[in-house]
Coordinates of C-alpha atoms in Angstrom, one line a residue:
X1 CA 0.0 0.0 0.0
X2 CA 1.3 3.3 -0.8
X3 CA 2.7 5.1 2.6
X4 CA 0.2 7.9 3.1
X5 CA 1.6 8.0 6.9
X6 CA 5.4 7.6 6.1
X7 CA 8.4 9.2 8.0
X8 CA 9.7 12.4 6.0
X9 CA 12.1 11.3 3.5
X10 CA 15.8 11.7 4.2
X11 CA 17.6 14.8 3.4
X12 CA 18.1 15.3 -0.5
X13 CA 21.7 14.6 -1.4
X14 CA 21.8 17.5 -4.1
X15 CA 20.6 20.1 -1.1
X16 CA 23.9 18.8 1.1
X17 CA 26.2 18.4 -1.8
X18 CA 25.6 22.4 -2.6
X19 CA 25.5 22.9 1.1
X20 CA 29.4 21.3 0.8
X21 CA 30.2 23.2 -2.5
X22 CA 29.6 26.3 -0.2
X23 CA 31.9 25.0 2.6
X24 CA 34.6 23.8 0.8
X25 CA 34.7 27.5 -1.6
X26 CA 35.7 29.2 2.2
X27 CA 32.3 30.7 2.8
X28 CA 30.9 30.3 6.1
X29 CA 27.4 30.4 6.1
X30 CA 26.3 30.1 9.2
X31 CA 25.8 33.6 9.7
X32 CA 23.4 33.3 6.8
X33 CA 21.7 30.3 7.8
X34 CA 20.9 32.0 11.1
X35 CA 19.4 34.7 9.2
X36 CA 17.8 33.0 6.7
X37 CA 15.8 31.3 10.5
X38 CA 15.3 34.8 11.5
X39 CA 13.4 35.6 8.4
X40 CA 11.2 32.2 7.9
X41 CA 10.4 32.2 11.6
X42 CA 9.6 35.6 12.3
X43 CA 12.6 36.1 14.6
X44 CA 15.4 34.5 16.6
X45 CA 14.4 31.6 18.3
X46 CA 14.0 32.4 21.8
X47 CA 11.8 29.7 23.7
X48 CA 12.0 25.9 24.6
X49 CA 9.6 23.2 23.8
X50 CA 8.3 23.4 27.6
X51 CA 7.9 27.3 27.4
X52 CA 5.9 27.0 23.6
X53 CA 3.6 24.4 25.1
X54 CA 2.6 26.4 28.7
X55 CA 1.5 29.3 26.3
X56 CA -0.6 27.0 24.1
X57 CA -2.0 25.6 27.1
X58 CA -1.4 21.4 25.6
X59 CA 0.6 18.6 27.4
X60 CA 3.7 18.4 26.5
X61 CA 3.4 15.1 25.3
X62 CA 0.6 16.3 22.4
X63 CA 3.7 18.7 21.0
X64 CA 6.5 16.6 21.3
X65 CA 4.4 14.1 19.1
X66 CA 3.0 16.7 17.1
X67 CA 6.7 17.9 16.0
X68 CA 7.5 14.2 15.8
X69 CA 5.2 13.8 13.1
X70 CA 5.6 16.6 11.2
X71 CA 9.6 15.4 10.8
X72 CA 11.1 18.2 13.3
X73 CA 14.7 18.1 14.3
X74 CA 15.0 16.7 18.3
X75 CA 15.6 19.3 20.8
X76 CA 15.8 18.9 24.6
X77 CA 13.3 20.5 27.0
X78 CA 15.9 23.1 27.3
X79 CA 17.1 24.1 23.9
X80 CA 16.0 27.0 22.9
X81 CA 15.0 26.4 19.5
X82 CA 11.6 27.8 19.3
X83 CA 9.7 31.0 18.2
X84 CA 6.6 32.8 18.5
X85 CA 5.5 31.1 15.5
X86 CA 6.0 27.9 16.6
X87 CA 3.2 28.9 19.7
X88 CA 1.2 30.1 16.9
X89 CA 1.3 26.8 14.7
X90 CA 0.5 24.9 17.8
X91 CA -2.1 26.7 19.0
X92 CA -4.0 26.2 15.2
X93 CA -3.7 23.0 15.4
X94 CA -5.0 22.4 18.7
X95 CA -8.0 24.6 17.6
X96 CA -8.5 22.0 14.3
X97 CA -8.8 19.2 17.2
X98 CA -10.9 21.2 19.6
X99 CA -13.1 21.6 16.5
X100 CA -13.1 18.2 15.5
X101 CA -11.1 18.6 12.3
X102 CA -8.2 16.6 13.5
X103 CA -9.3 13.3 15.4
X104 CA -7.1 10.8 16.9
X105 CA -6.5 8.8 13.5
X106 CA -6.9 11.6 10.8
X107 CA -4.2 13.5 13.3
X108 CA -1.6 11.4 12.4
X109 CA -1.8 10.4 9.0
X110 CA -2.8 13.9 8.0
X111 CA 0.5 15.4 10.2
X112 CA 2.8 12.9 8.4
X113 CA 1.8 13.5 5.3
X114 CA 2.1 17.3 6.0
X115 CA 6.0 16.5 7.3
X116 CA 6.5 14.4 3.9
X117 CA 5.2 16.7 2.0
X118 CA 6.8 19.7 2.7
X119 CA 10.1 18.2 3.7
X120 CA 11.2 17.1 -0.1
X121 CA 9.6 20.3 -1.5
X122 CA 11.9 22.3 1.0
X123 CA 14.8 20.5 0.5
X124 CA 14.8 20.7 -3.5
X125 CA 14.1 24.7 -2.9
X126 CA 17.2 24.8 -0.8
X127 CA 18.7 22.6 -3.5
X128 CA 17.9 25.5 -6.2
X129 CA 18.7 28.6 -3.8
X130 CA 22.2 27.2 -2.4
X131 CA 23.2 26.6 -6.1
X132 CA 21.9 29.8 -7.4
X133 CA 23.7 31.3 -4.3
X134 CA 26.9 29.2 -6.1
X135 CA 26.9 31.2 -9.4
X136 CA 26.3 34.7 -8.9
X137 CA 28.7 36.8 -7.3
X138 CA 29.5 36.5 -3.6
X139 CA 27.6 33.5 -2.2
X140 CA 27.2 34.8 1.3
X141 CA 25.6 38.1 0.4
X142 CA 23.3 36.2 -2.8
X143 CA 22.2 33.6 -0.5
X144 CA 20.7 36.6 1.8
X145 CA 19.2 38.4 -1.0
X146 CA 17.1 35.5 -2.7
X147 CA 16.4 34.3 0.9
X148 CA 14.4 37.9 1.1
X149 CA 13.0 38.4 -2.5
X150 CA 12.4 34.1 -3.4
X151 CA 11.2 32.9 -0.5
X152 CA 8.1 35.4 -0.1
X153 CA 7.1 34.6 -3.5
X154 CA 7.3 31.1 -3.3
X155 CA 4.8 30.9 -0.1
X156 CA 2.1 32.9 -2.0
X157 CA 2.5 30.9 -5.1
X158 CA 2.2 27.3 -2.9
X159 CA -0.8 29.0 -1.5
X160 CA -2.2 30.0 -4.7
X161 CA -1.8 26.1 -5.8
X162 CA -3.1 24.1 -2.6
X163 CA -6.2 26.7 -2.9
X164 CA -6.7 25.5 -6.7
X165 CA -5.9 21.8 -5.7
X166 CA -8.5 22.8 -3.0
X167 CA -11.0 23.4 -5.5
X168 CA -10.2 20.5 -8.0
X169 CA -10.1 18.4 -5.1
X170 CA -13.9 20.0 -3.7
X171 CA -15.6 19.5 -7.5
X172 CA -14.6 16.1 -7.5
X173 CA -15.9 15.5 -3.9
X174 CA -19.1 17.1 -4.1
X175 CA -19.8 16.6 -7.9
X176 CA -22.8 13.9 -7.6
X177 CA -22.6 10.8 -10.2
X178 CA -25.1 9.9 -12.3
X179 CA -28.2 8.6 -10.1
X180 CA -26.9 10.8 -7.4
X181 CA -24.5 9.0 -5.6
X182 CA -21.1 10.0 -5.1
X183 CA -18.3 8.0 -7.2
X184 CA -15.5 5.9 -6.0
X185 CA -15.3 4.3 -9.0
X186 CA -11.7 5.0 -10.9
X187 CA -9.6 3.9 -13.2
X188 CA -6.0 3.4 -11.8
X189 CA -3.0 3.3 -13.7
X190 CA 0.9 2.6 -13.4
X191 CA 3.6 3.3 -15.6
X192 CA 6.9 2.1 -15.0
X193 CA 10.2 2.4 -17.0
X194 CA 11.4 -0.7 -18.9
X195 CA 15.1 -1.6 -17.7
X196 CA 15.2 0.9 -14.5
X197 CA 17.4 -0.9 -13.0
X198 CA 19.8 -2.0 -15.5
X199 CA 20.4 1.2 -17.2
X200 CA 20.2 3.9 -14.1
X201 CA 24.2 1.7 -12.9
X202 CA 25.8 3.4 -16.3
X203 CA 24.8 7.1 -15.0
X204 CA 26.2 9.1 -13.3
X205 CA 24.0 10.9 -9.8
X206 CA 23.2 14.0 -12.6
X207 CA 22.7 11.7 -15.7
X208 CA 20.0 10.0 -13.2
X209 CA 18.3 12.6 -11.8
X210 CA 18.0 14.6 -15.2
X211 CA 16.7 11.0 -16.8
X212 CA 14.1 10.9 -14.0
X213 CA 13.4 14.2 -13.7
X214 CA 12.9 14.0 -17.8
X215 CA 9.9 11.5 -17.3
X216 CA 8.2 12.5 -14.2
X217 CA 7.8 15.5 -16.6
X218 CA 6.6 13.8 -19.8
X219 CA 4.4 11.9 -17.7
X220 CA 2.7 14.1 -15.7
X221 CA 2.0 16.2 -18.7
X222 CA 0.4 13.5 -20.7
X223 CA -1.8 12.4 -17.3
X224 CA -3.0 16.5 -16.9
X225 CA -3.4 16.3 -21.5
X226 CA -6.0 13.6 -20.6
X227 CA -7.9 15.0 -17.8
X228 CA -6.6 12.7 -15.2
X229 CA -4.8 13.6 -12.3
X230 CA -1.4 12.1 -11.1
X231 CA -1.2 10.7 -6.9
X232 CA 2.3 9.8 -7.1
X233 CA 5.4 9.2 -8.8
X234 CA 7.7 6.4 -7.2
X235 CA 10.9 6.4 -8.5
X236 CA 10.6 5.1 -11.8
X237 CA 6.4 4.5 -11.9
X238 CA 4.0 7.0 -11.8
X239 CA 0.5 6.4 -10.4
X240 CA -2.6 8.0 -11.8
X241 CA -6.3 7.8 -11.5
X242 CA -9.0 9.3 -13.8
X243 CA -12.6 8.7 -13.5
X244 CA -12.8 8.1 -17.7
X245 CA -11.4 4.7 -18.1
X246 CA -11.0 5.9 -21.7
X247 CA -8.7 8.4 -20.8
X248 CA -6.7 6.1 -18.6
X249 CA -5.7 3.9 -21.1
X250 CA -5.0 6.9 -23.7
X251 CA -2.5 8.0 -20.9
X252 CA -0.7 4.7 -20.8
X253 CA -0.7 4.3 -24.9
X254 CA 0.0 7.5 -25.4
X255 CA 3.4 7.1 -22.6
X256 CA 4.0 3.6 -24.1
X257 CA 3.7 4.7 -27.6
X258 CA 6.7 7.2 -26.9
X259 CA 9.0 5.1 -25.4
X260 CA 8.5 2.8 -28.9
X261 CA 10.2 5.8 -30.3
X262 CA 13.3 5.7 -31.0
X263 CA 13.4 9.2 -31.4
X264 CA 12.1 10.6 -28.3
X265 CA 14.4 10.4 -25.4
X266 CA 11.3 9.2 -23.2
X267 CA 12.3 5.9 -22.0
X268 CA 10.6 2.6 -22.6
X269 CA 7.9 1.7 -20.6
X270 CA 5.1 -0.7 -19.6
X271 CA 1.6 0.1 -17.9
X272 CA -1.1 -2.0 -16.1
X273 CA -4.3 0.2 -15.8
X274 CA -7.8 -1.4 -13.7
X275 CA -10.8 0.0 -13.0
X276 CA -12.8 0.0 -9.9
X277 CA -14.0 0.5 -5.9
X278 CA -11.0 3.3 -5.3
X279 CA -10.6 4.6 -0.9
X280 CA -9.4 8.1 -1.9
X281 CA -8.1 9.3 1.6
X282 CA -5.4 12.2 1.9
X283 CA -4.6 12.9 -1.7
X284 CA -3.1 9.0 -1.7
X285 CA -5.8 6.0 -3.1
X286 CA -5.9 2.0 -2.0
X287 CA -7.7 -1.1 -2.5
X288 CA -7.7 -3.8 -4.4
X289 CA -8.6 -1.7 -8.0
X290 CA -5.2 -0.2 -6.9
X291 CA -3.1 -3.4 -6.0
X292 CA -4.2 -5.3 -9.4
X293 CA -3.4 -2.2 -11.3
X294 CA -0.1 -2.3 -9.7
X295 CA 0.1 -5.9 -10.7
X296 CA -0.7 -5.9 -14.1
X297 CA 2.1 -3.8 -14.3
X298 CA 4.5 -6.2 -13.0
X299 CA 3.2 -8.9 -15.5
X300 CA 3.4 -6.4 -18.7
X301 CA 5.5 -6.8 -21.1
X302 CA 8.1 -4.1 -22.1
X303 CA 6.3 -1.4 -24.6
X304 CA 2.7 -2.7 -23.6
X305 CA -0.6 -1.9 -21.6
X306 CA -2.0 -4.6 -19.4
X307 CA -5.7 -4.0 -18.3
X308 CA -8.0 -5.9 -15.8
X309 CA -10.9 -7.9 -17.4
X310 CA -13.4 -5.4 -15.6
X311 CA -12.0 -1.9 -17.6
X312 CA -12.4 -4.2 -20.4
X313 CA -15.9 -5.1 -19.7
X314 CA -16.7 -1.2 -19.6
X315 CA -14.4 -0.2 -22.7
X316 CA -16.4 -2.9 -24.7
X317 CA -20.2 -2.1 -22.7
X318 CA -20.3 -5.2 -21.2
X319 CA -21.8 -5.0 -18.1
X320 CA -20.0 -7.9 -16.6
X321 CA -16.5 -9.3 -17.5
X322 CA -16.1 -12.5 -18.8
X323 CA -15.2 -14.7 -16.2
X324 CA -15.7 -18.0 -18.1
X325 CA -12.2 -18.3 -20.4
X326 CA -10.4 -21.1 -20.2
X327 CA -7.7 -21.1 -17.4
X328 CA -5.3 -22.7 -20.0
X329 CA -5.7 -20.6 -22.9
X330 CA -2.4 -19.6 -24.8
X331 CA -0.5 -16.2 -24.1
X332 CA -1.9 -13.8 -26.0
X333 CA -4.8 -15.8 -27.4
X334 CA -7.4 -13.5 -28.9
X335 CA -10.8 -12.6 -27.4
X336 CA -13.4 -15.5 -29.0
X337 CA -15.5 -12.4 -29.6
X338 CA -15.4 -8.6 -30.0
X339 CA -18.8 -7.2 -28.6
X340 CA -18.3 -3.8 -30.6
X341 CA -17.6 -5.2 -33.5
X342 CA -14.9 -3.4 -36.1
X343 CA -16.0 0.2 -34.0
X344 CA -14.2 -0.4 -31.3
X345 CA -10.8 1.9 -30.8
X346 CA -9.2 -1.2 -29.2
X347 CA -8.5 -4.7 -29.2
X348 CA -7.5 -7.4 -26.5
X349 CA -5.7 -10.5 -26.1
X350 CA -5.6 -12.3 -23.2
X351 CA -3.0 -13.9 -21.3
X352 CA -2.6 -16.8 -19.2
X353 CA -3.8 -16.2 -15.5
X354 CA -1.1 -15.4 -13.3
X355 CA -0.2 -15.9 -9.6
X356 CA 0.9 -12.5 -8.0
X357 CA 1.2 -11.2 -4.8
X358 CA -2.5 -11.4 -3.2
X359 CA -4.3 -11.9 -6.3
X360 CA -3.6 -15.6 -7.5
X361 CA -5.6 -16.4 -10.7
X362 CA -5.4 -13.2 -11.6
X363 CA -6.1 -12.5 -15.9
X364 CA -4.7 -9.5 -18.0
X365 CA -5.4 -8.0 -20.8
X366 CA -2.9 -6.8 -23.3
X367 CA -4.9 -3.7 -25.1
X368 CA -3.4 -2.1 -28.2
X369 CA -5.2 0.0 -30.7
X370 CA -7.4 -1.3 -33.4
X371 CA -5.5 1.7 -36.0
X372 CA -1.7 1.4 -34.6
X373 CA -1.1 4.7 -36.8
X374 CA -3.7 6.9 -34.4

């Protein structure tokens, strides 16, 4: 299951290795550092945990968890390490639990996921300013400036996007489906690079990140072409969801269809796409529509899309799948009968039912186009 609730990633390596290149050029930036604190935080730090806590009026054990979660550094009960803005944050978030916003579970998973969150994107904006800082003139006195005229920016525009993910997020939410109801119903994809493994051991840390960085990109901007919305990338896969199973499976042809092309420096890939009963809880989705999408992905072969006999059933207008194929029928032995006849956009061929990881019978699809030159 995908770790909603993790632990905040580890430090980014590119944010300490231009943390070094500073070091090792002779500038000492501790005095910036300290300023840049000053700035973020409002002002010198100037309290300890105990002190932040008696003003909020909470036990100290509801902070000490609270800044657990969210990823904090450890500090003793008498470091001072703590600011005015620090009894300001805790006092909001003891008003979202006095209001019953925050309840014992929801607290914790939605804390984490806050820590997770915000930990990777600050570390790859310390990534950008320390390198920036790097290349322009003295370092020390750079690393000031864009801490005062970059910073500011930056928090309005992440406002500005959580408050349109906010309303993306609400129309889906409170958008009824047909008959009223609301949908859980999606279509869940995975696309994962052919080889990852292999090739990433002949580049070098920048050659990697670049490749990486080059398909998250491509991806993403094929899933947002098609109207569906990305949850996750993982290393080399990406996870989307989209509520059009049509448009799920154009995102995985349309990814898998560029890495065919020799051409395009978009790497090879495979996808396994399902559709389904989707939990949608924190911006993250499970369930079994989830784990046999993930599946289908493992049992793809290179430069194809799996799909779940189910997404068929609805691509086709079947109501039901078939569920009555014979267990031992050939890899890739064609469907007895096409429902649509020669209108439908896409074909199937089924493959042998596989054993995989909590889902052992389990029977894939391989769906291509009907007109390979669309």
């Amino acid at each position: 299951m995908p770790e909603a609730a993790g632990a905040p990633d580890a430090p980014d390596e590119g944010a300490l290795a231009a943390y070094d290149d500073l070091l090792l050029d002779g500038v000492d930036v501790t005095a910036q550092v300290r300023s840049v604190e000053t700035s973020l935080l409002g002002g010198p730090p100037t309290l300890t945990r105990l002190q932040v806590a008696e003003r909020v009026g909470v036990p100290m054990s509801l902070a000490k968890e609270l800044w657990h979660r969210l990823g904090f550094p450890h500090h003793g009960d008498d470091d001072v390490a703590f600011t005015d803005a620090d009894v300001e944050a805790l006092s909001l978030a003891r008003d979202l639990v006095m209001l019953g916003i925050l309840d014992a579970e929801s607290q914790a998973a939605m804390v984490r996921t806050w820590g997770r969150s915000f930990a990777r994107l600050a570390e790859w904006q310390t990534t950008l300013l320390a390198r920036v800082a790097m290349r322009e003139g003295d370092p020390e006195e750079r690393l000031e400036e864009l801490t005062a005229e970059v910073l500011p920016r930056l928090e309005v525009l992440q406002s500005y996007i959580w408050r349109r993910h906010l309303v993306s997020a609400a129309n889906r939410m409170l958008t009824p489906a047909p008959g009223g109801e609301p949908t859980t119903r999606l279509a869940v994809g995975f696309v994962d690079i052919v080889g990852y493994t292999t090739h990433s051991r002949n580049l070098s840390e920048p050659e990697l990140v670049t490749w990486l960085e080059g398909f998250e990109d491509v991806a993403t901007s094929v899933v947002v072409d098609h109207a569906a919305r990305v949850i996750k990338t993982i290393g080399d896969e990406i996870l989307y969801v989209t509520d059009d199973p049509v448009q799920a499976v154009e995102v995985a042809l349309a990814l898998v269809e560029r890495g065919a092309d020799e051409a395009d420096p978009f790497p090879a890939v495979r996808a396994g796409v399902a559709y389904g009963e989707v939990v949608v809880r924190l911006g993250d989705v499970y369930g079994s529509t989830v784990n046999i999408a993930s599946r289908l992905t493992s049992i793809a072969r290179p430069g194809t899309v799996v799909v779940d006999e189910r997404l068929q059933a609805v691509l086709t207008g079947d109501e039901e799948p078939d569920d009555d194929d014979p267990a031992d029928a050939p890899d890739d032995a064609p469907e007895p009968t096409d429902p649509t006849g020669d209108d439908l956009p896409y074909r199937f061929k089924r493959l042998r039912r596989a054993n995989v990881k909590g889902f052992p019978g389990v029977r894939g699809r391989v769906l291509r186009r009907t007109d390979p030159k669309h």
